[in-house]
Coordinates of C-alpha atoms and ligand atoms in Angstrom, one line a residue:
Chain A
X12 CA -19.1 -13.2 21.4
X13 CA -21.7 -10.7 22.7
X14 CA -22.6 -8.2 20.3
X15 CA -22.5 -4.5 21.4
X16 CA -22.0 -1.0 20.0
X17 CA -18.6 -0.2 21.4
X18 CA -17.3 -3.3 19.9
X19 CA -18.8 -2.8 16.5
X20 CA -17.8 1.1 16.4
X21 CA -14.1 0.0 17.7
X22 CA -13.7 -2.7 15.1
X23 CA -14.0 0.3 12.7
X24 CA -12.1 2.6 14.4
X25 CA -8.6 0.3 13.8
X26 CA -6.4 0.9 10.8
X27 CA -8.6 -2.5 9.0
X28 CA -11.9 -1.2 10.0
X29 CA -11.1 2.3 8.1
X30 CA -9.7 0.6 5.0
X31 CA -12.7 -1.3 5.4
X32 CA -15.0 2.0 4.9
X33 CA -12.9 3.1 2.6
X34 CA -13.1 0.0 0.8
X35 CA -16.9 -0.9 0.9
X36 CA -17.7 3.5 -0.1
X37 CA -15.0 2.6 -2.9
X38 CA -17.6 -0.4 -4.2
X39 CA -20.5 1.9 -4.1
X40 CA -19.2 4.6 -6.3
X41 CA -18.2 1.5 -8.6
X42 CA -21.8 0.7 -8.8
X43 CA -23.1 4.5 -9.1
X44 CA -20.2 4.6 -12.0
X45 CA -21.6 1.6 -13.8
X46 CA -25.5 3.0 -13.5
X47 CA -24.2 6.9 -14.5
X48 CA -22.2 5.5 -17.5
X49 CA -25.3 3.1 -18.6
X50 CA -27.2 6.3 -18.6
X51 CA -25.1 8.4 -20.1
X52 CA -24.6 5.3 -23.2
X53 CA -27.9 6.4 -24.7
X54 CA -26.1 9.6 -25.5
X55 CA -24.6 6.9 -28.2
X56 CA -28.0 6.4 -29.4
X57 CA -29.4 10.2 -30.3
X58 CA -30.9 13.0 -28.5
X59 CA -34.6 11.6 -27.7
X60 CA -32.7 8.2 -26.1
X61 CA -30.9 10.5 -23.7
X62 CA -34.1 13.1 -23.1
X63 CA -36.2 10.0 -22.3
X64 CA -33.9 8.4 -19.9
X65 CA -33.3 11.4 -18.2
X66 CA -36.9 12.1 -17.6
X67 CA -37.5 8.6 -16.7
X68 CA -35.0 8.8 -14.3
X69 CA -36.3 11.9 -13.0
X70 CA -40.0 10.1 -12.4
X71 CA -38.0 7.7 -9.7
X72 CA -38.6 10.8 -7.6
X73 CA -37.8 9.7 -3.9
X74 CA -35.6 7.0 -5.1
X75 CA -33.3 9.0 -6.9
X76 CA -33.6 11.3 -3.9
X77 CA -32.5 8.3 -1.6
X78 CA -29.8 7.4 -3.4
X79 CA -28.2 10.9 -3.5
X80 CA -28.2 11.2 0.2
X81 CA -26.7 7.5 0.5
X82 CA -24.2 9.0 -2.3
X83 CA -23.4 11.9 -0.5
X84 CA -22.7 10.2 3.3
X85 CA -20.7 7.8 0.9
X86 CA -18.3 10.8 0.0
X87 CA -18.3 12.5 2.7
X88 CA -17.3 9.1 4.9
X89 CA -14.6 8.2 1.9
X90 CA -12.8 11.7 1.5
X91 CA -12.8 12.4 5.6
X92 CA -11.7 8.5 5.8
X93 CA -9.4 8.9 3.5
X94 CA -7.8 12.2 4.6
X95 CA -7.1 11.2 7.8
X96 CA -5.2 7.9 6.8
X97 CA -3.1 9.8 4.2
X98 CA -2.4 12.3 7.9
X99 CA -1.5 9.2 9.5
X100 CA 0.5 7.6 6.8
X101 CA 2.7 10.3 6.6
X102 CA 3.1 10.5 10.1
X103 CA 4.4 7.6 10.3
X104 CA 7.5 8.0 8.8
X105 CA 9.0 11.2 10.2
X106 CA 12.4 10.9 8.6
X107 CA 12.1 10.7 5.0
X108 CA 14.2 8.1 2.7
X109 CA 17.0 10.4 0.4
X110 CA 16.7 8.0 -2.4
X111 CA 13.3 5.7 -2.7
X112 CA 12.9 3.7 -5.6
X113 CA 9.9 1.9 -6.7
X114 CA 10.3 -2.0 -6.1
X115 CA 7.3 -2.8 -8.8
X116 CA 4.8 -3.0 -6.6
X117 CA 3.5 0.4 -7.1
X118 CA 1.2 2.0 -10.3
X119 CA 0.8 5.2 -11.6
X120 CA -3.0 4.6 -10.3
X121 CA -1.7 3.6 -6.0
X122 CA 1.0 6.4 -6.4
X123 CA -1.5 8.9 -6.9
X124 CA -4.4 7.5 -5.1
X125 CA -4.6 10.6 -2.5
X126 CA -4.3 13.4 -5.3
X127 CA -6.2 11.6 -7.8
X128 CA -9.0 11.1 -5.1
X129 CA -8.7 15.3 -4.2
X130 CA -8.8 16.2 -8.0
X131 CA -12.0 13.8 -8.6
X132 CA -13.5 15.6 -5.1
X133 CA -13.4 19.1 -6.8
X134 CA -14.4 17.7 -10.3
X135 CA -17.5 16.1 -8.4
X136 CA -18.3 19.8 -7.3
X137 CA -18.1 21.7 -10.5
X138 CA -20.0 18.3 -12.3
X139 CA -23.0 18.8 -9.7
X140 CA -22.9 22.9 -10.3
X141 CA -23.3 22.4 -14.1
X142 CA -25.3 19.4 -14.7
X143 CA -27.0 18.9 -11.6
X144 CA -28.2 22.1 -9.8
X145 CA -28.2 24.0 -13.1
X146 CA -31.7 25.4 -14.1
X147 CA -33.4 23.2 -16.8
X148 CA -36.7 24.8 -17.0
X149 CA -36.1 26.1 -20.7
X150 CA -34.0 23.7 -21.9
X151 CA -33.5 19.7 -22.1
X152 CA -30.6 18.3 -20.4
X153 CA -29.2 17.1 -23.5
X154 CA -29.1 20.9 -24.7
X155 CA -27.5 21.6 -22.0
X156 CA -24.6 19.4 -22.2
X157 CA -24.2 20.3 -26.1
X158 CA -23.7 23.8 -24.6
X159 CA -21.3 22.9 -21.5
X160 CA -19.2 20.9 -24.0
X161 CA -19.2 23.4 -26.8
X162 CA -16.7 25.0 -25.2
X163 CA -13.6 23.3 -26.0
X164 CA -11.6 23.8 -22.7
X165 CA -14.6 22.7 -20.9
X166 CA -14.6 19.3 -23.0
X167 CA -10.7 19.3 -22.5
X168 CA -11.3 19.6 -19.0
X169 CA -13.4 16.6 -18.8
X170 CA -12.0 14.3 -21.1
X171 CA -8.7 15.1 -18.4
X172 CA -11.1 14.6 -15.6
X173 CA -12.2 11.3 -16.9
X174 CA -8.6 9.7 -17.4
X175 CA -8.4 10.8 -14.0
X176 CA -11.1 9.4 -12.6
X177 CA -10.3 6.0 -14.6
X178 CA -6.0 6.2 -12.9
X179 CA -8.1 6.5 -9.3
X180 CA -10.5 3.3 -10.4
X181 CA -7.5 1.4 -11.7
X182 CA -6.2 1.0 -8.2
X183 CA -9.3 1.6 -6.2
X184 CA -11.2 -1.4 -7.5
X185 CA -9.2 -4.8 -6.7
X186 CA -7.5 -2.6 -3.9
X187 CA -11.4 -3.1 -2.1
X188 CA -11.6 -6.8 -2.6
X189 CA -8.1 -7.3 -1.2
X190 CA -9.1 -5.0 2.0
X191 CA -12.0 -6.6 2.0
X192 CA -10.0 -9.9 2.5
X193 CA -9.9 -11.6 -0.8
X194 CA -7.1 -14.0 -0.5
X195 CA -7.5 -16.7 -3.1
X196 CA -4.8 -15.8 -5.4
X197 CA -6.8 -16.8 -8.7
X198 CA -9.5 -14.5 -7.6
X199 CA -7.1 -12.0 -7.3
X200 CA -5.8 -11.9 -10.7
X201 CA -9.3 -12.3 -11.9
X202 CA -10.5 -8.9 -9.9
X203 CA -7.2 -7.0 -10.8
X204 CA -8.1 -7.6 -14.9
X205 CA -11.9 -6.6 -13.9
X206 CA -10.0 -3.7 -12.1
X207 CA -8.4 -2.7 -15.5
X208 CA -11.4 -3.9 -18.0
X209 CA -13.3 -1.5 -15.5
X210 CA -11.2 1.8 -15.3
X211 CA -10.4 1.3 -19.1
X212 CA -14.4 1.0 -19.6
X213 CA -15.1 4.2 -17.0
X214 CA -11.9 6.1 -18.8
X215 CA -13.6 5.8 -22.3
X216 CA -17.0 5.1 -22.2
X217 CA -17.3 8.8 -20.3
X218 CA -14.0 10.7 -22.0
X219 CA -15.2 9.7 -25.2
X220 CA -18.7 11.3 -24.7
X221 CA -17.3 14.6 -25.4
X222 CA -15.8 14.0 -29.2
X223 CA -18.6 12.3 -29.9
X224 CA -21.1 14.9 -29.4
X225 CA -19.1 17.5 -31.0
X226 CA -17.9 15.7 -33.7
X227 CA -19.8 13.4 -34.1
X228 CA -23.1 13.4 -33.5
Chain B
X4 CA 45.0 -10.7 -2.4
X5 CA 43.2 -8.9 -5.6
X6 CA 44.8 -5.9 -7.2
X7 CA 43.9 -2.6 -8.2
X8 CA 42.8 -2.5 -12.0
X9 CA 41.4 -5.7 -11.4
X10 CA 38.2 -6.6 -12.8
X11 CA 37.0 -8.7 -9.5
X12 CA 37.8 -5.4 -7.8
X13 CA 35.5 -2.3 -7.9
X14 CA 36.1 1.2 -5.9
X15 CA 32.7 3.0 -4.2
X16 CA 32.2 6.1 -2.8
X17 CA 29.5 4.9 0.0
X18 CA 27.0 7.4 1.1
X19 CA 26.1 6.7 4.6
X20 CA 23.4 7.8 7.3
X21 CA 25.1 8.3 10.4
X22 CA 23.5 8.7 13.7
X23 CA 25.2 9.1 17.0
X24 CA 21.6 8.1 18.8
X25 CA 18.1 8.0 18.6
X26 CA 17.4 11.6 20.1
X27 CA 21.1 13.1 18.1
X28 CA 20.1 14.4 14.6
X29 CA 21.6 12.1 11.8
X30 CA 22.8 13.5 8.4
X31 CA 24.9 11.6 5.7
X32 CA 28.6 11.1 5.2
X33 CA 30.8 10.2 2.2
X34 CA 33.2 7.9 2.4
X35 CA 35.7 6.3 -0.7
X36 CA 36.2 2.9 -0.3
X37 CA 39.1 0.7 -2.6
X38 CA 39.6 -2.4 -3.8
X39 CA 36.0 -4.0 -2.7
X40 CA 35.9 -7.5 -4.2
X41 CA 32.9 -8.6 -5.7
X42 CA 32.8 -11.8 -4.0
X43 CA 32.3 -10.3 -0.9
X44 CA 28.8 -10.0 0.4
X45 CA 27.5 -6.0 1.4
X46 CA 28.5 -6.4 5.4
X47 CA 31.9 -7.5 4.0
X48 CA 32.1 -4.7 2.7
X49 CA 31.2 -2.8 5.0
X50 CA 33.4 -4.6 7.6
X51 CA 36.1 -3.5 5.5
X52 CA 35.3 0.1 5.9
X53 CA 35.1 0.0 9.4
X54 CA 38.1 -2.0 9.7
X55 CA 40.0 1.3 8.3
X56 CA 37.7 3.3 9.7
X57 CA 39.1 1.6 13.2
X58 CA 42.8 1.6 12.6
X59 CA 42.1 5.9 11.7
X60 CA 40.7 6.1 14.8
X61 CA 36.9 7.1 13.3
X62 CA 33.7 5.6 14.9
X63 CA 32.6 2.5 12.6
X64 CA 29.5 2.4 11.0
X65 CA 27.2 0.7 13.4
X66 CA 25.2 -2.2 11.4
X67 CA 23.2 -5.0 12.8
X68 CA 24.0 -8.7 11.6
X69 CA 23.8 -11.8 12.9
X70 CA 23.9 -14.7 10.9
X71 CA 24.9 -13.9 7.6
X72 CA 23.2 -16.2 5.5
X73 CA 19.5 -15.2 5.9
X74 CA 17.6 -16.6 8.3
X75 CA 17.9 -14.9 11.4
X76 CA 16.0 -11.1 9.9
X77 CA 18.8 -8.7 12.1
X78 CA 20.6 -7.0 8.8
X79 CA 18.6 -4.8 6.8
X80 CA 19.3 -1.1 5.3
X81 CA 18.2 1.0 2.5
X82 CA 20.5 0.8 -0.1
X83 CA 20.1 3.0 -2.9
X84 CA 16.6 3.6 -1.9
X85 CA 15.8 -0.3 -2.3
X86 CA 15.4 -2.1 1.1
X87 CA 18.0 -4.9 1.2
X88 CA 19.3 -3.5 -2.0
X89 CA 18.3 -4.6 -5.4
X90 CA 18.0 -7.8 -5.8
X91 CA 14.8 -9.9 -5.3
X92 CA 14.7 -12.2 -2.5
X93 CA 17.7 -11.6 -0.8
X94 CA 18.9 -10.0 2.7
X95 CA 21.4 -7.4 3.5
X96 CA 23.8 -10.5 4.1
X97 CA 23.0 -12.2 1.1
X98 CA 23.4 -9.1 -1.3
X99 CA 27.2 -9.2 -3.1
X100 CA 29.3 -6.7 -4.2
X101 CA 29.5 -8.2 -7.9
X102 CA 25.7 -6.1 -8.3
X103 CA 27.7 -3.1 -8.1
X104 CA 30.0 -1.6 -11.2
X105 CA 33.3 0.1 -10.5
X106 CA 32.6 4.0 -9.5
X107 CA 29.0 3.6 -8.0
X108 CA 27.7 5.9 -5.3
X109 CA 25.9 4.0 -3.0
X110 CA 23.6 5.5 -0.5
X111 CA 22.7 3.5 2.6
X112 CA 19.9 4.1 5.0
X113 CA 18.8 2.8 7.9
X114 CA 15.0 1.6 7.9
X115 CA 12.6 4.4 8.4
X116 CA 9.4 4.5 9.9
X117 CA 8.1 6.1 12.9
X118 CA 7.8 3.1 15.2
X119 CA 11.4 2.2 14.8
X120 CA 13.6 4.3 16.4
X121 CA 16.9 4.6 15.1
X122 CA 19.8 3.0 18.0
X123 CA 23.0 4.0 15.7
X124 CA 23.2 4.9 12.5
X125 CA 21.9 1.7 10.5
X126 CA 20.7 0.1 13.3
X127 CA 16.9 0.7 14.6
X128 CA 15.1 -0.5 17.0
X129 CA 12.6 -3.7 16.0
X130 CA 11.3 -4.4 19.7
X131 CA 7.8 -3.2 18.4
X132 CA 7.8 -6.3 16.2
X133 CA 8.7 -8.6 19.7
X134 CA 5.4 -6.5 21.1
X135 CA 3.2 -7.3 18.5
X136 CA 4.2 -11.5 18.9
X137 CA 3.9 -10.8 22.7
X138 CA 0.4 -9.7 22.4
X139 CA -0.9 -13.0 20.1
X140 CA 1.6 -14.8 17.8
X141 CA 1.4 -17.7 19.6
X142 CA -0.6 -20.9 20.4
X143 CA -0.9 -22.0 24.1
X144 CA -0.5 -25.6 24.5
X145 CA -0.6 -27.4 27.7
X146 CA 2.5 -29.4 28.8
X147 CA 2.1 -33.5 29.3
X148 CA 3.7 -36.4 26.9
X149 CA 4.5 -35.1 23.2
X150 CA 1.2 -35.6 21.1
X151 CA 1.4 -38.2 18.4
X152 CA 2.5 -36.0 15.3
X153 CA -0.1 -37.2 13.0
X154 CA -3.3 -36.8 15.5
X155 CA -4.0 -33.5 13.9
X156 CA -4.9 -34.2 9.8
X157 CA -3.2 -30.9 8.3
X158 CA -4.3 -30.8 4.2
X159 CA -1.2 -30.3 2.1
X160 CA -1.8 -27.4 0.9
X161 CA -2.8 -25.4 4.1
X162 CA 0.6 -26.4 5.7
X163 CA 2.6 -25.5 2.2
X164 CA 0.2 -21.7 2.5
X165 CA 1.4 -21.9 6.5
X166 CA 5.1 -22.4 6.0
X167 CA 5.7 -19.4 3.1
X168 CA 3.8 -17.1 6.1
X169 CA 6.3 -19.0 8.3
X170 CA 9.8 -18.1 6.6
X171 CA 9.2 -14.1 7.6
X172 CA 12.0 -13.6 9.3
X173 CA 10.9 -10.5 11.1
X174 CA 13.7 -8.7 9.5
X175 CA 11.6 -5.4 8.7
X176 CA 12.4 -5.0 5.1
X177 CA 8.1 -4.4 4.6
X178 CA 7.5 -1.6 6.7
X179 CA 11.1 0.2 5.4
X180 CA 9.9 -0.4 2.0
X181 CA 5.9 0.4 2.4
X182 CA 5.0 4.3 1.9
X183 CA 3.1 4.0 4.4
X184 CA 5.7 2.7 6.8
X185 CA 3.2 -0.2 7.3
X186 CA 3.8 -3.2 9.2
X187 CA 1.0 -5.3 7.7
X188 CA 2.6 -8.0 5.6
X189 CA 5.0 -8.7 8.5
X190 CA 1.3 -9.4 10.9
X191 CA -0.6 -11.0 8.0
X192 CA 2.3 -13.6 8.0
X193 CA 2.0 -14.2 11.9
X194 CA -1.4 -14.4 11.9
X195 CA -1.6 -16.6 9.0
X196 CA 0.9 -19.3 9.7
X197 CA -1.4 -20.1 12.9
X198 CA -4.4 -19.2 10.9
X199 CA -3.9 -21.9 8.4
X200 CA -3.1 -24.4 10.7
X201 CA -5.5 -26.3 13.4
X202 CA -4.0 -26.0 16.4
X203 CA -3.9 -22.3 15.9
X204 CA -7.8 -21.9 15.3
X205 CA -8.7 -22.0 19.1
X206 CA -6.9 -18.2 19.9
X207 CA -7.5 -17.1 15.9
X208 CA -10.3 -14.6 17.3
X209 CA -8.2 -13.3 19.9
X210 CA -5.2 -13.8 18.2
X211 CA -6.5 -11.2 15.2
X212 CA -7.7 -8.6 17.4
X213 CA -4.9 -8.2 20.2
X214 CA -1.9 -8.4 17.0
X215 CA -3.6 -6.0 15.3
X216 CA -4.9 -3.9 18.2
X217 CA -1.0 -3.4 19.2
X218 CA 0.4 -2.9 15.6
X219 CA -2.4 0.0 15.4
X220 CA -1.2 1.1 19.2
X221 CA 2.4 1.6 17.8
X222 CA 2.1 3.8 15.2
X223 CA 2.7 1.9 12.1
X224 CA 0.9 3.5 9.0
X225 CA -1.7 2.1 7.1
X226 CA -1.4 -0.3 4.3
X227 CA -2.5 1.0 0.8
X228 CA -2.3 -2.3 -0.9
X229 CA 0.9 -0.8 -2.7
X230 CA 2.4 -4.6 -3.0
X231 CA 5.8 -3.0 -2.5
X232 CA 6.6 -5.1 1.0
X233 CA 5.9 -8.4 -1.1
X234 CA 8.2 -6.8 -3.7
X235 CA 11.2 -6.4 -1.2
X236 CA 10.6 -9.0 1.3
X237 CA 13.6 -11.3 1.3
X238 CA 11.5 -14.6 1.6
X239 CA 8.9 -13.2 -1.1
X240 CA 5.8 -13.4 1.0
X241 CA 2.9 -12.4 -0.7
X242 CA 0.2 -10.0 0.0
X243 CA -2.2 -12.7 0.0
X244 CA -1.3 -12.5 3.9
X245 CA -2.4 -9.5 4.3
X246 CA -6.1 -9.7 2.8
X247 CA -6.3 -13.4 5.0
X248 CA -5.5 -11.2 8.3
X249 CA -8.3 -8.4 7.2
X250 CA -10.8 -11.9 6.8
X251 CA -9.6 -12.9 10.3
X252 CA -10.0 -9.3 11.5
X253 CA -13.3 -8.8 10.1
X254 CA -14.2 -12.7 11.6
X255 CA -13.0 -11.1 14.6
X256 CA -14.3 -8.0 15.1
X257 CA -18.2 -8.2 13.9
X258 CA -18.7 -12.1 14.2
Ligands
SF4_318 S1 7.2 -10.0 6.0 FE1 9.2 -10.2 4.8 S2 10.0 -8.1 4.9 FE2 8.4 -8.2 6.5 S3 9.5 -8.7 8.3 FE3 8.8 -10.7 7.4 S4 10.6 -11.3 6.2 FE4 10.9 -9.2 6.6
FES319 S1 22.4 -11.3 9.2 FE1 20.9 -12.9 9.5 S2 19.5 -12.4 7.8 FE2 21.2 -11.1 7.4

C-alpha cells in the first residue's frame, strides 16, 4: 500500500489512532517517571548526592533542553488527546443508566483516569513553578526543597499528589500495551503486575521523599 | 400452580423504562408483580406481566427475544444496572427468577448508548451492528465445487482463539455495559475470528480499516480498556480481541 500523508494523519485521526497517542505519550512519561525518580533516589543518599546530580544534570545543557520540549508536546498532545475522547465518550451515551453497577472490570485507577489525569495536569504546573522556574542563584536545589517541604501542608500536598499520580499509573501503564495491541494473554498478566510493581514504586519512591527529609534525614 | 407464601414463589415490584418511541421521551414506571416462580426465566417473567398488563387493557412492556436459550443475541436489558442481569455468562433469556429474593425492586433498562436508538421501551435499535458486518465482516469466496475441508492446515490453537471470537452473538451487552458506550469488544471479535483464520487473511487489511472506519462513523465511544464488556458479555469474550483488532488496525493503517 502506497504510503502518503493523508493516510498516515487519518489512521490517527480514528478512535485506535488517538488511543494510540494517548498510549505511546502515556510510555514516555513512564520513562521520564523512571529517570525523575532515579534522580530524585540520591535524595536517599545525602545532600552532596543530590547537589551533584543535579548539577550534572544541569551540564547536559541542550539535551535536557531537548527533552523538555519533547516532554512538553508529549503533554500537551496527551491532555488535548485525552480531553477530547473523555467529550466524545460522554457523548456517546446521551441517556444515562439510573442504576450502573460495576461488573469488575473497572479500578479505582480506570474510574478516575480523566480526573486523576486533570489533578496531575495542575500538580505538574505548581511542581514546575516551585522547583523548576524558581530562582536558584543563592541557594542549592536541595535547600530549596528542604524549604518547599518544610511546610507541612505543602509536604501533605505532595505526598497526596503522589498517590495520585501512582492511581493514574496503575491503569495507565498495561492500559498502553493493550492499546498498543498486546494480545498474548501471558504477556498481559505479566504487564498488568509491572503495571502495579510500577505505580506502587512511583507512589512510594516519590511520596516517601517528603518524611524522609523532614524526619529523617 | 404455586401458591402464595410459597417459597418457589417471590413477589417484585419491577421498575421499568418505558418509551412510547424513539423521538417520545421515556421515564420509568412501577409496577407490583405476584407470585413469580423462580423457575421461570426473566422474559417469563416478564411475559407474565404483560399478560395482565393485556387482559387490563395497559400497553405491554415491549422486549426483544427470540430464541430463548442464548444463541441468537436479540434479548438484552439493564437489570439492576448490570447488563443481562447479574449473573456471569448468561443472556437476558438464560437469567432465572430464583437470583431474585422475595420483595426485590428491580429496575430494568433498555441498553444505552448513543448509536442505538431506542424502538420501544426495552427494545433498541442494533442495525448499526448489521452496518459494521456490511462494511468487512466477511470473507469473499468464489463459487465452484466445495473445497476439500482439510486443504487449508488451520493450527489448533488459532481455530480454538477463532471460535471464542466466533460465539459473540451480537447481542450488545458490551457497548450497554462499557462507560464509554463502546462497541469495541463486539468488532475485536469479528475481526478476529477472520483474523485468526487463513482464509480470512486476504481482506484482513481492508477488513480492519472499513469495520473500524464505520464503528468510528456511528458514534460509538471510545474504549478505555475498562474490561467491563468482557465482564458482562454473555459468551465471556475477552479483551484480548480488542488489543488483536488495534494490531490489525495499526498493520492496517501505517503498513
Ligand atoms: S462481544 Fe459479547 S456482549 Fe458484545 S455483542 Fe458480542 S456477545 Fe454481546
Ligand atoms: S432470546 Fe436469543 S439470546 Fe436471549
Amino acid at each position: 500500500m502506497q504510503w502518503d500523508l493523508n493516510w498516515f494523519i487519518c489512521t490517527l485521526r480514528s478512535s485506535i489512532g488517538k488511543k494510540l497517542i494517548m498510549a505511546l505519550t502515556g510510555l514516555g512519561f513512564c520513562i521520564f517517571l523512571i529517570a525523575h525518580l532515579a534522580g530524585n533516589l540520591t535524595i536517599y543518599a545525602g545532600e552532596d548526592a543530590f547537589n551533584s546530580y543535579a548539577e550534572r544534570l544541569q551540564a547536559l545543557g541542550s539535551l535536557v533542553v531537548l527533552a523538555e520540549i519533547g516532554l512538553l508536546f508529549f503533554a500537551v498532545a496527551h491532555v488535548f488527546i485525552g480531553a477530547y475522547l473523555f467529550y466524545e465518550n460522554f457523548r456517546a451515551r446521551p441517556e444515562r443508566y439510573l442504576i450502573k453497577k460495576n461488573a469488575g472490570g473497572r479500578t479505582i485507577g480506570s474510574v478516575t483516569m480523566p480526573y486523576t489525569g486533570l489533578f496531575i495536569l495542575f500538580f505538574i504546573v505548581l511542581h514546575l513553578i516551585d522547583f523548576h522556574f524558581v530562582e536558584k542563584t543563592d541557594q542549592t536545589i536541595y535547600q530549596i526543597i528542604l524549604e518547599t517541604f518544610s511546610n507541612p501542608g505543602y509536604a501533605f500536598f505532595y505526598i497526596v499528589s503522589m498517590i495520585i499520580v501512582a492511581t493514574h499509573v496503575s491503569h495507565g501503564f498495561w492500559s498502553a500495551f493493550q492499546t498498543l495491541g498486546v494480545y498474548n494473554s501471558e504477556y498481559m498478566s505479566l504487564l498488568r503486575v509491572m503495571g502495579t510493581i510500577f505505580s506502587l514504586a512511583v507512589g512510594l519512591g516519590f511520596g516517601f521523599l517528603p518524611i524522609y527529609i523532614l524526619f529523617i534525614s | 400452580m404455586t401458591k402464595t407464601g410459597d417459597k418457589s414463589c417471590i413477589n417484585l415490584k419491577l421498575k421499568v423504562w418505558r418509551q412510547k418511541g424513539p423521538d417520545v421521551k421515556g421515564r420509568f414506571e412501577t409496577y407490583k408483580t405476584r407470585d413469580v416462580s423462580t423457575d421461570m426465566s426473566f422474559l417469563e417473567m416478564l411475559d407474565v406481566v404483560n399478560e395482565e398488563m393485556i387482559l387490563s387493557g395497559k400497553d405491554p412492556i415491549a422486549f426483544d427475544h427470540d430464541c430463548r436459550e442464548g444463541i441468537c443475541g436479540a434479548c438484552g436489558a439493564v437489570v439492576n444496572g448490570r447488563a443481562h442481569g447479574p449473573e456471569k455468562g448468561t443472556t437476558l433469556c438464560q437469567l432465572h427468577m430464583r437470583h431474585f429474593s422475595n420483595g426485590d425492586t428491580v429496575v430494568i433498562e433498555p441498553w444505552r448508548s448513543r448509536a442505538f436508538k431506542v424502538v420501544k421501551d426495552l427494545v433498541v435499535d442494533r442495525s448499526v451492528f448489521d452496518e459494521i458486518i456490511q462494511a468487512g465482516g466477511y470473507i469473499s469466496v468464489n463459487t465452484g465445487g466445495a473445497p476439500d475441508g482439510n486443504a487449508i492446515p488451520v493450527p489448533q490453537a488459532a481455530a480454538e482463539k477463532a471460535m471464542d471470537a466466533a460465539a459473540c452473538i451480537g447481542c450488545g451487552a458490551c457497548v450497554a455495559a462499557c462507560p464509554n458506550a463502546s462497541a469495541m469488544l463486539f468488532v475485536g471479535a469479528k475481526i478476529s475470528q477472520f483474523t485468526l483464520l487463513p482464509q480470512g487473511l486476504p481482506e484482513a487489511k481492508k477488513r480492519a480499516l472499513a469495520m473500524i472506519g464505520k464503528m468510528d462513523e456511528l458514534g460509538f465511544g471510545n474504549c478505555t480498556n475498562e474490561a467491563e464488556c468482557e465482564k458482562e458479555c454473555p459468551k465471556e469474550i475477552s479483551i484480548e480481541n480488542i488489543a488483536r483488532m488495534n494490531c490489525e488496525f495499526f498493520k492496517a493503517g501505517f503498513l
